[in-house]
Structure formats: C-alpha cells, structure tokens
GROMACS .gro file of C-alpha atoms in nm:
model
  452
    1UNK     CA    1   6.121  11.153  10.980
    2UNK     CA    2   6.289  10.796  10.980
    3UNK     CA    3   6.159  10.571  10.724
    4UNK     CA    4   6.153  10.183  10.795
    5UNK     CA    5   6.230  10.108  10.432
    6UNK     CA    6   6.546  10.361  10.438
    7UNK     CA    7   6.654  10.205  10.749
    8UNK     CA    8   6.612   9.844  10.640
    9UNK     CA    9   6.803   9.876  10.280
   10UNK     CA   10   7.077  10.100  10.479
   11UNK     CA   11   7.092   9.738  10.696
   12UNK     CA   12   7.072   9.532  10.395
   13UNK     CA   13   7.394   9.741  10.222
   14UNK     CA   14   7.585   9.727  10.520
   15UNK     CA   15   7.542   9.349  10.574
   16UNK     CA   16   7.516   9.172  10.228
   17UNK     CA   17   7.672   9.482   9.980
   18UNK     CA   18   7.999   9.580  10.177
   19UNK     CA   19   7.862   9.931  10.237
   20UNK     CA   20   8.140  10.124  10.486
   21UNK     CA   21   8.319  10.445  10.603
   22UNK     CA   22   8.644  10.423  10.465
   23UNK     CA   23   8.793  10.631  10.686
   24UNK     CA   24   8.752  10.898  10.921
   25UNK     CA   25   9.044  11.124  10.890
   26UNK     CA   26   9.180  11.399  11.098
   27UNK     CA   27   9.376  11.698  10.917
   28UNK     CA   28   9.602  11.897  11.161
   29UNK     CA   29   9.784  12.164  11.086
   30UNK     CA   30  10.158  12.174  11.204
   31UNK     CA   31  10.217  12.524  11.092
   32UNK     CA   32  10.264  12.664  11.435
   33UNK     CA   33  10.516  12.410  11.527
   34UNK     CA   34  10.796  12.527  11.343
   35UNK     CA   35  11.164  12.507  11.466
   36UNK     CA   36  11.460  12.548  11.340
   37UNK     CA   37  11.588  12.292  11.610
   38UNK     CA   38  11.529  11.947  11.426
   39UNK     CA   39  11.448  11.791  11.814
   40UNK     CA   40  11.221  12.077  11.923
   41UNK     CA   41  11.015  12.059  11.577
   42UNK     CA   42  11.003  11.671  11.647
   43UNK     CA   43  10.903  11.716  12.031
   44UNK     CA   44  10.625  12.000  11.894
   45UNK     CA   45  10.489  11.781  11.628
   46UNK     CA   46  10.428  11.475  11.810
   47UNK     CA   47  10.277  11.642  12.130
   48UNK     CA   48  10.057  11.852  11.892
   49UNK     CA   49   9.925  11.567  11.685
   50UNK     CA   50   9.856  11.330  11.992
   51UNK     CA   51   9.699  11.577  12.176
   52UNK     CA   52   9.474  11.696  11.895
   53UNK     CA   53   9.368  11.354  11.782
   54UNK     CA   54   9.385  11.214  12.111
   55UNK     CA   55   9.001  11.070  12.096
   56UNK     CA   56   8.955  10.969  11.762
   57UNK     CA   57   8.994  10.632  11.759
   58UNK     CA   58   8.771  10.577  12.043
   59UNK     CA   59   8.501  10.844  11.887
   60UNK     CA   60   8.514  10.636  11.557
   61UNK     CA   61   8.432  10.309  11.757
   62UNK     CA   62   8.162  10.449  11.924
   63UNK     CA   63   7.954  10.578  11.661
   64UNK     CA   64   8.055  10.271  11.468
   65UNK     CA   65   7.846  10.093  11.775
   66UNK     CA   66   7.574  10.329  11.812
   67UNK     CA   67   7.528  10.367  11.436
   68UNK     CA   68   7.551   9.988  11.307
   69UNK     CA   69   7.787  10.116  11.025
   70UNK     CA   70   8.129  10.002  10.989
   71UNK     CA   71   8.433  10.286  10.989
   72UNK     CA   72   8.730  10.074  10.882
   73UNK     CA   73   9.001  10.322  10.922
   74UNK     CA   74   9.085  10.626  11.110
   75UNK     CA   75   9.346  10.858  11.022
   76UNK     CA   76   9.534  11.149  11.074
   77UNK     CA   77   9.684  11.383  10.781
   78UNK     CA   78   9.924  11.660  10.835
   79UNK     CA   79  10.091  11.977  10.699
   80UNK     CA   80  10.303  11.870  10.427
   81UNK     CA   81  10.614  11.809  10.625
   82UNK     CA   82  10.841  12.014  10.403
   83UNK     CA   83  10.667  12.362  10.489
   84UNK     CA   84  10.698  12.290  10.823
   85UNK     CA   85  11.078  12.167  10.836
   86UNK     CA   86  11.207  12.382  10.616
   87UNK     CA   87  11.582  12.369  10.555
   88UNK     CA   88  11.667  12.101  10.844
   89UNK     CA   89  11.863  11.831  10.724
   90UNK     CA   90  11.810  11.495  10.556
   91UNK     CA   91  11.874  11.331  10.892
   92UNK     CA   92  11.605  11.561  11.087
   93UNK     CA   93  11.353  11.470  10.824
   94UNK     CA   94  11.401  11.128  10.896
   95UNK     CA   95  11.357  11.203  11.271
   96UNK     CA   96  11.041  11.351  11.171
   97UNK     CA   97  10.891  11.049  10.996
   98UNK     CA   98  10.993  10.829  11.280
   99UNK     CA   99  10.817  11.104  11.502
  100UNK     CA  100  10.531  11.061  11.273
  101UNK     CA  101  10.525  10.705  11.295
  102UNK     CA  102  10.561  10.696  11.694
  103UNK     CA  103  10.241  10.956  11.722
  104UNK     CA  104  10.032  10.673  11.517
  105UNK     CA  105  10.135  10.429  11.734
  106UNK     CA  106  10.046  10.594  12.032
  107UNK     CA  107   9.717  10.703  11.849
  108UNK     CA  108   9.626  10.335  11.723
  109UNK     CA  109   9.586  10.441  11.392
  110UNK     CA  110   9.670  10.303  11.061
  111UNK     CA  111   9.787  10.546  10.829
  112UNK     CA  112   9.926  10.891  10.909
  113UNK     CA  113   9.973  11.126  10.556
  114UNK     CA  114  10.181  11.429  10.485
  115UNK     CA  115  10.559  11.305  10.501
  116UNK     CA  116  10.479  11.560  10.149
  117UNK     CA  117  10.612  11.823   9.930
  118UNK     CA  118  10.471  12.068   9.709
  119UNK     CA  119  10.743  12.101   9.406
  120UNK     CA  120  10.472  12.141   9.080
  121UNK     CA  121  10.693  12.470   9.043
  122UNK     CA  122  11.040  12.384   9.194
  123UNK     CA  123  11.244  12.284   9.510
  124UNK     CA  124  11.361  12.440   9.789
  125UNK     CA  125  11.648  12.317  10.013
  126UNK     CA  126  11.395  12.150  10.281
  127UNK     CA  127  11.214  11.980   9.959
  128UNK     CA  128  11.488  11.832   9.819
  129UNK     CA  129  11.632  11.708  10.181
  130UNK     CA  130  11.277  11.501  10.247
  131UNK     CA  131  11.271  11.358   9.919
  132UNK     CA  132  11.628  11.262   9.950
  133UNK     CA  133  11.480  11.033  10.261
  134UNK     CA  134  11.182  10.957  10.156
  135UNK     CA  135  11.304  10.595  10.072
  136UNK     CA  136  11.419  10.536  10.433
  137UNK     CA  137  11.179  10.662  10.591
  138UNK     CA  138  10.912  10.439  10.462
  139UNK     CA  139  11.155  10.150  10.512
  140UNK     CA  140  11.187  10.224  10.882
  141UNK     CA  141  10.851  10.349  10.939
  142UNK     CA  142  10.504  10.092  10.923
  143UNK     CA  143  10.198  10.377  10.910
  144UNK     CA  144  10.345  10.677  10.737
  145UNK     CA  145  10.279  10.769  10.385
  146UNK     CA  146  10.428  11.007  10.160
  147UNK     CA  147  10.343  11.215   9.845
  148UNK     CA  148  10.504  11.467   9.635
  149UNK     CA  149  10.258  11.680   9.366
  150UNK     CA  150  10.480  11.735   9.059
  151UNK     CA  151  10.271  11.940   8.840
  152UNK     CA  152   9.962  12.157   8.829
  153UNK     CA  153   9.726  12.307   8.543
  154UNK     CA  154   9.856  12.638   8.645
  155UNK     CA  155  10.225  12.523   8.705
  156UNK     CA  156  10.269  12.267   8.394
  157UNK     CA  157  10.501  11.991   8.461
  158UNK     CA  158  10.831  11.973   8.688
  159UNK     CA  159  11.029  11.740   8.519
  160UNK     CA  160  11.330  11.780   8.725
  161UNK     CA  161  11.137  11.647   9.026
  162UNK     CA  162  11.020  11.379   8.822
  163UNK     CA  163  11.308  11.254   8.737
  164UNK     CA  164  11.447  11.277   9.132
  165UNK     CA  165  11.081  11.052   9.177
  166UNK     CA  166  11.183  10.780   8.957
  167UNK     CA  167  11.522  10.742   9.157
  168UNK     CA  168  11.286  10.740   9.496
  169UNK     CA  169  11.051  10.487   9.379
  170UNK     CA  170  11.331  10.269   9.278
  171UNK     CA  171  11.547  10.309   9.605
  172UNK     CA  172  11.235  10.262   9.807
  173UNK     CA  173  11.128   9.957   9.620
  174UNK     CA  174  11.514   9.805   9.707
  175UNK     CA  175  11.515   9.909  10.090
  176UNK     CA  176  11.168   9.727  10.129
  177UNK     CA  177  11.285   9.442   9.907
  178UNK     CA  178  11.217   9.180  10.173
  179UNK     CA  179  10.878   9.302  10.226
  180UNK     CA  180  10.756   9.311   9.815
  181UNK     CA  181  10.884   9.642   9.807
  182UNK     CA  182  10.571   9.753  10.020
  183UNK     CA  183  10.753  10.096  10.051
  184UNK     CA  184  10.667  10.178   9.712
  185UNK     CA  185  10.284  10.132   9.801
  186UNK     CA  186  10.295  10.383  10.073
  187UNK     CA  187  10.449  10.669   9.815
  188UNK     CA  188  10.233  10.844   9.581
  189UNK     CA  189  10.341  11.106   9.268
  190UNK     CA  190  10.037  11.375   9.242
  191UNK     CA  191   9.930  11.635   8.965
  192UNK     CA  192   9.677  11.869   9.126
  193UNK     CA  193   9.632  11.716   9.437
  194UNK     CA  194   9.378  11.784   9.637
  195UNK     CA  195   9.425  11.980   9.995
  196UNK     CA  196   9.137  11.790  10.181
  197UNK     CA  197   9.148  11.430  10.053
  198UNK     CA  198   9.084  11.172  10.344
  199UNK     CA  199   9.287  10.865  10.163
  200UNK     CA  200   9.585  10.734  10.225
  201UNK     CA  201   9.864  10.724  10.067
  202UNK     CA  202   9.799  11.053   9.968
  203UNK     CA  203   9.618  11.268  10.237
  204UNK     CA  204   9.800  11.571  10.389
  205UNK     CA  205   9.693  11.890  10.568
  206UNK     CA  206   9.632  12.139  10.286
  207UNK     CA  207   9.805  12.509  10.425
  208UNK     CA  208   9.422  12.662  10.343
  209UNK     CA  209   9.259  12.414  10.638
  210UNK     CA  210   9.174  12.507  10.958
  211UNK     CA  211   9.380  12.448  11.272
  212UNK     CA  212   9.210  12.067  11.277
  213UNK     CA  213   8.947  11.941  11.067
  214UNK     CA  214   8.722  11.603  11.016
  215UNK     CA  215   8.740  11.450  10.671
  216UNK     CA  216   8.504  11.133  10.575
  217UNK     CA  217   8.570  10.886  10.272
  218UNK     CA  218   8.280  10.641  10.212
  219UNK     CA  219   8.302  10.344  10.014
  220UNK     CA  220   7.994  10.140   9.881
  221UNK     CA  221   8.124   9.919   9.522
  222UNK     CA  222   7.928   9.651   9.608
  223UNK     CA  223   7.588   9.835   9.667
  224UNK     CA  224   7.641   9.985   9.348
  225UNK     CA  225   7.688   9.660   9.173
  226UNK     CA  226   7.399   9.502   9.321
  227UNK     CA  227   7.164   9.855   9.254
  228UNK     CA  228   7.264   9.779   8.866
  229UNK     CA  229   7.196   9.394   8.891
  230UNK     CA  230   6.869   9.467   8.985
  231UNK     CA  231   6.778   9.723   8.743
  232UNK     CA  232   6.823   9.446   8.482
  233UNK     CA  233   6.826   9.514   8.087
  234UNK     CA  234   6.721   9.893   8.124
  235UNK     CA  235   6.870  10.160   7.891
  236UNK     CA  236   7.230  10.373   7.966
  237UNK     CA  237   6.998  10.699   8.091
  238UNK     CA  238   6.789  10.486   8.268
  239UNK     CA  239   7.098  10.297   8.431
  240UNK     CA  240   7.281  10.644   8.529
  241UNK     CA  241   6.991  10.767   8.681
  242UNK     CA  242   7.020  10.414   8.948
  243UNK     CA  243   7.377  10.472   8.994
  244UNK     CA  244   7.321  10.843   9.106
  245UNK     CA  245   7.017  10.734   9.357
  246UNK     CA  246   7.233  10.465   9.492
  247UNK     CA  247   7.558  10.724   9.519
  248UNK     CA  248   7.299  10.935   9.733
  249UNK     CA  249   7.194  10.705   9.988
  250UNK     CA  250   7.561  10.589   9.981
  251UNK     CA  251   7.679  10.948  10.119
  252UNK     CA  252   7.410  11.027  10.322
  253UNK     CA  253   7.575  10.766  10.573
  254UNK     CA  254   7.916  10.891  10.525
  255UNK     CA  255   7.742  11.272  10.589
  256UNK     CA  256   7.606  11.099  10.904
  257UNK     CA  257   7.949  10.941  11.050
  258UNK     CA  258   8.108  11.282  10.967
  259UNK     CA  259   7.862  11.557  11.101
  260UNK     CA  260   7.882  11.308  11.418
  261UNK     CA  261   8.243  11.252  11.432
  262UNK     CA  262   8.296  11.672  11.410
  263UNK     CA  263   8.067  11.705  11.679
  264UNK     CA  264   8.228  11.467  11.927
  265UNK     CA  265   8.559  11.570  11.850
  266UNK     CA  266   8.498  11.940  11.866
  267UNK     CA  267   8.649  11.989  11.513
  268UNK     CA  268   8.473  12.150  11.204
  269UNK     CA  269   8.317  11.929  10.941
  270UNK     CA  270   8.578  11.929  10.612
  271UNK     CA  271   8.433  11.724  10.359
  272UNK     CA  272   8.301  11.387  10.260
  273UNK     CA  273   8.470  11.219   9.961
  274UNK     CA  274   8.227  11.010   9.771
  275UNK     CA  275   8.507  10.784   9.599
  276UNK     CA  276   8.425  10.423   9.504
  277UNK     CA  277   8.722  10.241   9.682
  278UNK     CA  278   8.741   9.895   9.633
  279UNK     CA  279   8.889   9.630   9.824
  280UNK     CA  280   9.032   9.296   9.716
  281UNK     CA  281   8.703   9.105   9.892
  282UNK     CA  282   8.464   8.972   9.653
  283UNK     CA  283   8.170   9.187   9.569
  284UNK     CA  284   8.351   9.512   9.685
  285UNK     CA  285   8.489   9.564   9.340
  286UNK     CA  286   8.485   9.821   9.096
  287UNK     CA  287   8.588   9.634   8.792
  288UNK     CA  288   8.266   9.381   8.887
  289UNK     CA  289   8.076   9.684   8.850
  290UNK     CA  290   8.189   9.778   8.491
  291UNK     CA  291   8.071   9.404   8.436
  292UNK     CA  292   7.751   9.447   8.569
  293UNK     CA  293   7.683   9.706   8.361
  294UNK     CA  294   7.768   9.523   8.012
  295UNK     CA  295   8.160   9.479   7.985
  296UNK     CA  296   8.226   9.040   7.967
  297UNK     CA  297   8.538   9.232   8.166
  298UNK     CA  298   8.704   9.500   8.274
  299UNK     CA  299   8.962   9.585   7.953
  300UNK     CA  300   8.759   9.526   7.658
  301UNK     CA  301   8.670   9.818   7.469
  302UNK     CA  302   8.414  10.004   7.628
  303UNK     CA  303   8.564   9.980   7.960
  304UNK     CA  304   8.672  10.336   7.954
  305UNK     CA  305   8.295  10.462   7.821
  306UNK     CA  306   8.149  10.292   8.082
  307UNK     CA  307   8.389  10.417   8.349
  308UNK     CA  308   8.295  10.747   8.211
  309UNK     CA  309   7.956  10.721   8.286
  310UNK     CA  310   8.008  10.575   8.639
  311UNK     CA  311   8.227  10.812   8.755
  312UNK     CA  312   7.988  11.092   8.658
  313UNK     CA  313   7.667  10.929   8.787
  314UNK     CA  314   7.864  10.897   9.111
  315UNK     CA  315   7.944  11.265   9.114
  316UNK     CA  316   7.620  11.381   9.040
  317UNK     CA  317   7.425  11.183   9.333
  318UNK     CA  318   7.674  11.224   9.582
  319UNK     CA  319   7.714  11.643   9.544
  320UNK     CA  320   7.321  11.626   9.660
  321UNK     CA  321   7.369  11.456   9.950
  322UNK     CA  322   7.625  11.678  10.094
  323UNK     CA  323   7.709  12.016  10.041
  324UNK     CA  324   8.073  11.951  10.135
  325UNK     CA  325   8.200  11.719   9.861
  326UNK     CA  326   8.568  11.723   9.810
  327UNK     CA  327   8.881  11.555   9.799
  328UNK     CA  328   8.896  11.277   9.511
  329UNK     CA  329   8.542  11.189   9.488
  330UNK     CA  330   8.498  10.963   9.169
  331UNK     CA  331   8.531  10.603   9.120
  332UNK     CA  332   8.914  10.412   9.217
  333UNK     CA  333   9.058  10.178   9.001
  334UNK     CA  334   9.372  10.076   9.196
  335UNK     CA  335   9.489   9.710   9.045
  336UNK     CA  336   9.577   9.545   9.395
  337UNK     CA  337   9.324   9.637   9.614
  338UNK     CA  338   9.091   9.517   9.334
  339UNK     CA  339   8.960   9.205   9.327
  340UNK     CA  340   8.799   9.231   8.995
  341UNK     CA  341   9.057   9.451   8.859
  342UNK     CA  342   9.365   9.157   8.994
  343UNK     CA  343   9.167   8.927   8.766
  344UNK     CA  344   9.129   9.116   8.473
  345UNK     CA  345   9.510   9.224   8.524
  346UNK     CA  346   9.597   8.856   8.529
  347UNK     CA  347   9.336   8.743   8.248
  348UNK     CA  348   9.570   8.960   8.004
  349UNK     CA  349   9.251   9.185   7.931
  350UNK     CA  350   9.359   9.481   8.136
  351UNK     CA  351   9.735   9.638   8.045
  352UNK     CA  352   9.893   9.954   8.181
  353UNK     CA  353   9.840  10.118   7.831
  354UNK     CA  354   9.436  10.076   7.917
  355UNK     CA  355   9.484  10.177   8.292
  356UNK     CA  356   9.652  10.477   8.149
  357UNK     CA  357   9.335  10.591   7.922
  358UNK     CA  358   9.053  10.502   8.191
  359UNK     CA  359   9.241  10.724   8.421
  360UNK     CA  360   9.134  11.061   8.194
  361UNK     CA  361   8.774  10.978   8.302
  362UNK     CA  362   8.783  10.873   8.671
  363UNK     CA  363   8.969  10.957   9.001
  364UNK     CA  364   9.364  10.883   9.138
  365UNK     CA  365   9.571  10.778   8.846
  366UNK     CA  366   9.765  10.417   8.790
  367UNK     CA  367   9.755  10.339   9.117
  368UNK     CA  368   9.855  10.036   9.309
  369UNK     CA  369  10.026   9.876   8.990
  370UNK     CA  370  10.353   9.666   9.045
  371UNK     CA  371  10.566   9.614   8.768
  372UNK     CA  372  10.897   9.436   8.690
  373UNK     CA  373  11.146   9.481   8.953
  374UNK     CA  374  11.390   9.542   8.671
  375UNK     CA  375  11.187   9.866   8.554
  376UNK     CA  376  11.474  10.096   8.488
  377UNK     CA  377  11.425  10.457   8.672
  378UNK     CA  378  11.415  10.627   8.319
  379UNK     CA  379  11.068  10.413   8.199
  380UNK     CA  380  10.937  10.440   8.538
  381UNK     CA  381  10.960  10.844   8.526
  382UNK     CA  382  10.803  10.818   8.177
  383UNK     CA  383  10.524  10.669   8.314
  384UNK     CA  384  10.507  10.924   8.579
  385UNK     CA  385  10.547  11.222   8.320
  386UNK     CA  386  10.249  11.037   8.075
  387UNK     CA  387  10.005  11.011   8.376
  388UNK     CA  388  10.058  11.319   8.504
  389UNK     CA  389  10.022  11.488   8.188
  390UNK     CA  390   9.658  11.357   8.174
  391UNK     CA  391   9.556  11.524   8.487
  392UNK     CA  392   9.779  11.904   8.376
  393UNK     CA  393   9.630  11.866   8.026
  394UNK     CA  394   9.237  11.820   8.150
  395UNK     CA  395   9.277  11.991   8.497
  396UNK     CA  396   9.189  11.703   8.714
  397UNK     CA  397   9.400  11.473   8.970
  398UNK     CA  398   9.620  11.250   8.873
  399UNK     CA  399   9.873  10.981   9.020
  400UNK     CA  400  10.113  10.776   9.010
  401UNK     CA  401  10.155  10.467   9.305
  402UNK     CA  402  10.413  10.235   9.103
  403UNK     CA  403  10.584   9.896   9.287
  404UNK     CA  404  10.886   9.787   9.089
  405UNK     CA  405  10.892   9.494   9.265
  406UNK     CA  406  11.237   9.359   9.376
  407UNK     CA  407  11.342   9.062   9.211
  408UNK     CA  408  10.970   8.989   9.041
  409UNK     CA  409  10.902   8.956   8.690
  410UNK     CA  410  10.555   8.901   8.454
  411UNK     CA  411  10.427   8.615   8.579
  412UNK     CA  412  10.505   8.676   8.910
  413UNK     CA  413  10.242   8.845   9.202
  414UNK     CA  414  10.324   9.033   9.509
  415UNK     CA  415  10.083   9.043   9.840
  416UNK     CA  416  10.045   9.292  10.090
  417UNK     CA  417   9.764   9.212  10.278
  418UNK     CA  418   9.477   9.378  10.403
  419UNK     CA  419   9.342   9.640  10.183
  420UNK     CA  420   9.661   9.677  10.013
  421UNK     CA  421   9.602   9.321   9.807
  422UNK     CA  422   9.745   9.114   9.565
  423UNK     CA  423   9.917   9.251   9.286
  424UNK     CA  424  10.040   9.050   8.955
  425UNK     CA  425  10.286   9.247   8.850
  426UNK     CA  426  10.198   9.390   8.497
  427UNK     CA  427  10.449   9.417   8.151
  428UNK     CA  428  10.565   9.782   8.039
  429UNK     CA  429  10.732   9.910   7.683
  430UNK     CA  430  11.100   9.907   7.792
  431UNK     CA  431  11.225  10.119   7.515
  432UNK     CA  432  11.408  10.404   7.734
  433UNK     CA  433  11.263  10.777   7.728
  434UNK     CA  434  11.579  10.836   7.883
  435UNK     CA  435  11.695  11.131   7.669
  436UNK     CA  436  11.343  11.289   7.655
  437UNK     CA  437  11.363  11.279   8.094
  438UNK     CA  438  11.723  11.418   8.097
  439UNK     CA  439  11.616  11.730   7.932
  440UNK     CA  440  11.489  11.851   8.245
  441UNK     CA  441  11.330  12.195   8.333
  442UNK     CA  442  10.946  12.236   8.347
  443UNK     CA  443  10.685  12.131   8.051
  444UNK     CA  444  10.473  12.457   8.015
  445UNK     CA  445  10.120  12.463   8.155
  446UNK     CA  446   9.909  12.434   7.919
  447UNK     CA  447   9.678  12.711   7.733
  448UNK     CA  448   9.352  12.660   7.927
  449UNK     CA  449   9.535  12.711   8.230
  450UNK     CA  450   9.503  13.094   8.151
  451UNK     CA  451   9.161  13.175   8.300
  452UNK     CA  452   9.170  13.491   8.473
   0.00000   0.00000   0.00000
C-alpha cells in the first residue's frame, strides 16, 4: 500500500537532495554477429544494436514523466569488441568504433561501452589490434568508451598489457590534446571487472548475459548527506544504521525505473547498481558526505575509516532492496566529477598517495584523476600496476581512469563539462619504475585465489 510519507520524502529527495537514475543501460550481446568480413561485422553490429535498443530513449523519458524521477542517462553496453572481431585488422577495429559511435547517434544516447578486451591472462591477435587503436578511436569518436581488464584474483597481473596501457593512455591523451586530452577520460584500465556494470566508461556486455538485458545505476550523494545532517551528534553504529535506511529507499526507486524499463522494453531485468556517483553540482558530493559525517575534509586521516564504513552501510541497505544487486555497487570517489573531492584535491588535503589507500575500501579505483601532461608512460603504468594490485590482492574491482593532460602542469585544471567536471591536475613521485615495468610477463595471482 502507498504511504503519503514515503511518497512525500521520495519528492523531497528528488527535488532538494539530487536523488536520480544514473542511467538506464542496455547490454546487447554481439556474439552472433561475427564476420570475418570487417564491413559485414560493421553492417551486423550496427543494425543489431539499433534495432535492439531502438526504444530506449523514448521508454526512459516516459517513465521519467510518469514517475516524477529523473533518469539522466541512457546507455547501451556491448560484447567486448575484441571477442567479436577477432583477428580483423587495426583498421577494421577502427571501423567498428566509428560504427559504434554512428549507432549512438542514431540512438540519441550518450555513452555506448565495450570498445573492450579481456587480456588479465594474455593477448590474442584481435586484442592487441584494438588496443593498438584504441587512441584513435576515441579521438575520432564523441560517445564511445573503452576498457581493457588487466588482471584478475584468479589470473594475477598482466604486466605486458600494462605496459602496452601506459603507451595508450599517453597517445590518447596527445590525439585529444586540443580537447584536455578528454580521450583519456573515456578509457578505463580494470582488475576484476564486473560483466553487468551499467557505468560508463567502463560498461560492456559480459559473454555470460543474455541476448539483451536492462541494467539500472542509481545515484543519491546528496540524500545521504542530508540523512546524516539530520541525525546530528549520534554514535558511528547509530550513524551506519541511517546510512543503510537511506541506501534502501535510495534503491527502491532505481528497482522501480528498472523492473519498469524491462517491462516496456521486453528485455529481462539485469541488475541495479547501488553506487554513490557524484557529480560536480553542489550537494551531490561524496567527499561532502565524509564531511558530514566528522572529517573538517576529505584527506585528513580518517578519511579512509570513514569511507570504510560508508561504503559498507551502502552495501548492506541496498542488497535488501533488491535481490539483483550487481555491477560496482559501493560508493565513487572520482576527483573531477566531484565537487567536494575537486576542492579537497585543490586544498592540498587530498593526494594520489591517499586516493590510492581509500580505493582498498570502496568501489572503481583512481578514477577521473588528471595529472601532469609530462607523466612519462613508465610512472603512469606504475600507477596502473599499484592500483590494480589492490583490487588482485583483496579480490575486488579496481581501476585506473588517468588524464595526462597535454601541456598542463600542478597548478593547472582541465574541464570537461557535464558530468565529466573539473579536474586540477594532481602531483605524482616521478622517480621511474621503469626497470621494474620492463620485466614484463605476469605477477602471480595471489594465494587466496586458490579456493576450489
């Protein structure tokens, strides 16, 4: 039965407390349009994914109307794009991204995900052609996204491909030069990624989905915030328990918007992804909440105890509102889209060696961090290698979304707009790891991997 109270603090998060849907997101599968013809596969992919996802724009706007609840994005994730073009050549997987981009356009969405490889174990010929492109294809392209997942628990570490990611980042940073090096923000480097997450840039079509399925991020920082402002000077249990009744309510809207979406769209339900994304407006932050709940800012010591217990609280509330939880699901601490997190960054309080340790307890990695366009490719790889070892050594996902921004230095900011933000770009150690990254070959997985 409806409750009037429910209805009118649902009203009240949505208007003053920047409660949305993130994103709808479609996953489709483009395992049956394999080719070895690099214009056939292109002609089968694009017919396949605007067919399939021909009415989801106009599905999300209408239950955004009926509903009263805002659904900022919608999406489309595929197959990761290297199972499906196999060994075509660099040039056909650059057809395929601008086939990728020319299917969002006709779609009117924002982001499509899955220009992707899988290489946590090694390369094959079609892996190492898309990566060789990857760089150009997010300079040419404006709404596709790539990832690559480097390591796993089970897998350890592929260091080779790390080191062919730190070359990527850099040559995609220099092609999007004139545009803040926007490429880099639209590439992400994964240790156990998820198969089902709904956010971009790192959503693709996980090979264990169905043929097409719905996928639902919600995002609600700022009703969090407020839910701990007014429980005022009450103790840590006390304060958990607020944060996990608020994460509740928070996903029983996004379980809404999704269960409806599937419906309309004839495609099953996936899963909702509970993740606290932030954007750079005020009050939508999740640095502001770390604040509200004792910090005088994000960075000072504590910030990664309190994070802790966020991320947790989140978990726990959000698991009993739906009983499809997946994809990321925690609490996102990416610097630019941040608007609490951009001040802390520029403050001094926050550094990349903090990022680095709140990332252990929370979801995504260092994400959304720009850094001296001068970065050599050997420091930026190290950073890769120590982030992703966080995620292999305690079986979670980690990531890696780095800007070497061209031609910017500390002191400097770049801006993307729109949820992307304002980023001031941050110092790193610049004493080289080189030798350690030309080694090579594959760090062992770890002990605890060895569970069956």
């Amino acid at each position: 039965m409806l409750n009037v109270a429910d209805i009118l603090e649902t009203i009240g998060m949505i208007r003053e407390e920047n409660l949305d849907i993130r994103t709808i997101t479609m996953g489709i599968s483009l395992l049956d349009c394999v080719s070895e013809d690099a214009n056939r596969l292109c002609d089968k992919v694009y017919d396949k994914i605007t067919k399939t996802a021909e009415h989801l724009v106009d599905t999300g706007i209408s239950i955004e109307r009926e509903y009263g609840i805002p659904i900022v994005n919608k999406r489309v994730s595929v197959t990761p794009v290297s199972l499906v073009g196999g060994a075509i050549s660099p040039d056909g997987y650059l057809k395929l991204a601008h086939t990728l981009q020319r299917a969002a356009k006709t779609l009117g969405i924002n982001f499509i995900g899955g220009y992707s490889a899988l290489v946590h174990k090694g390369m094959t010929e079609g892996d190492k052609n898309l990566i060789s492109v990857i760089p150009e294809a997010l300079a040419e392209t404006e709404n596709v996204c790539s990832s690559v997942n480097v390591a796993s628990t089970k897998a350890g570490i592929n260091m080779d491909a790390i080191r062919l990611m730190g070359s990527t980042i850099k040559r995609a940073a220099y092609l999007t030069r004139d545009n803040n090096s926007i490429g880099c923000a639209k590439l992400v480097v994964f240790a156990n990624v998820p198969e089902d997450n709904p956010f971009m840039a790192g959503a693709f079509h996980g090979v264990g989905e169905p043929d097409r399925v719905i996928n639902v991020g919600v995002s609600g920082p700022g009703v969090v915030a407020a839910a701990i402002r007014r429980a005022g000077a009450c103790d840590l249990s006390q304060l958990a328990d607020v944060i996990k009744t608020t994460a509740f309510k928070i996903t029983r809207v996004g379980q809404l918007v999704a269960s409806e979406a599937a419906k309309r769209l004839g495609a099953p339900f996936g899963i909702i992804d509970l993740s606290l994304a932030p954007t750079p407006a005020i009050g939508d932050s999740v640095a502001r909440i770390l604040e509200e709940m004792g910090l005088e800012v994000t960075g000072a010591h504590g910030t990664t105890a309190a994070l802790a217990m966020l991320n947790d609280a989140v978990k726990k509330g959000g698991v009993m509102a739906s009983s499809h939880v997946g994809g990321l699901s925690g609490a996102f601490i990416p610097v630019s889209e941040d608007e609490g997190m951009i001040a802390a960054a520029e403050s001094g309080a926050l550094s990349i060696e903090k990022l680095e340790a709140m990332t252990a307890v929370c979801s995504v990695g260092l994400d959304m961090i720009a850094v001296p366009g001068d970065t050599s490719e050997e420091v930026i790889c190290g950073v890769i290698a120590d982030e992703i070892s966080i995620g292999v050594a305690n079986t979670k996902t980690t990531a890696v979304r780095l800007i070497p921004a061209y031609g910017k230095g500390v002191g400097d900011s770049v801006s993307f707009g729109g949820l992307l933000g304002t980023a001031p770009i941050m110092p790193l150690r610049t004493y080289s790891p080189a030798k350690f990254i030309s080694r090579g070959g594959r760090i062992p997985a770890p002990i605890h991997s060895l569970k069956n």
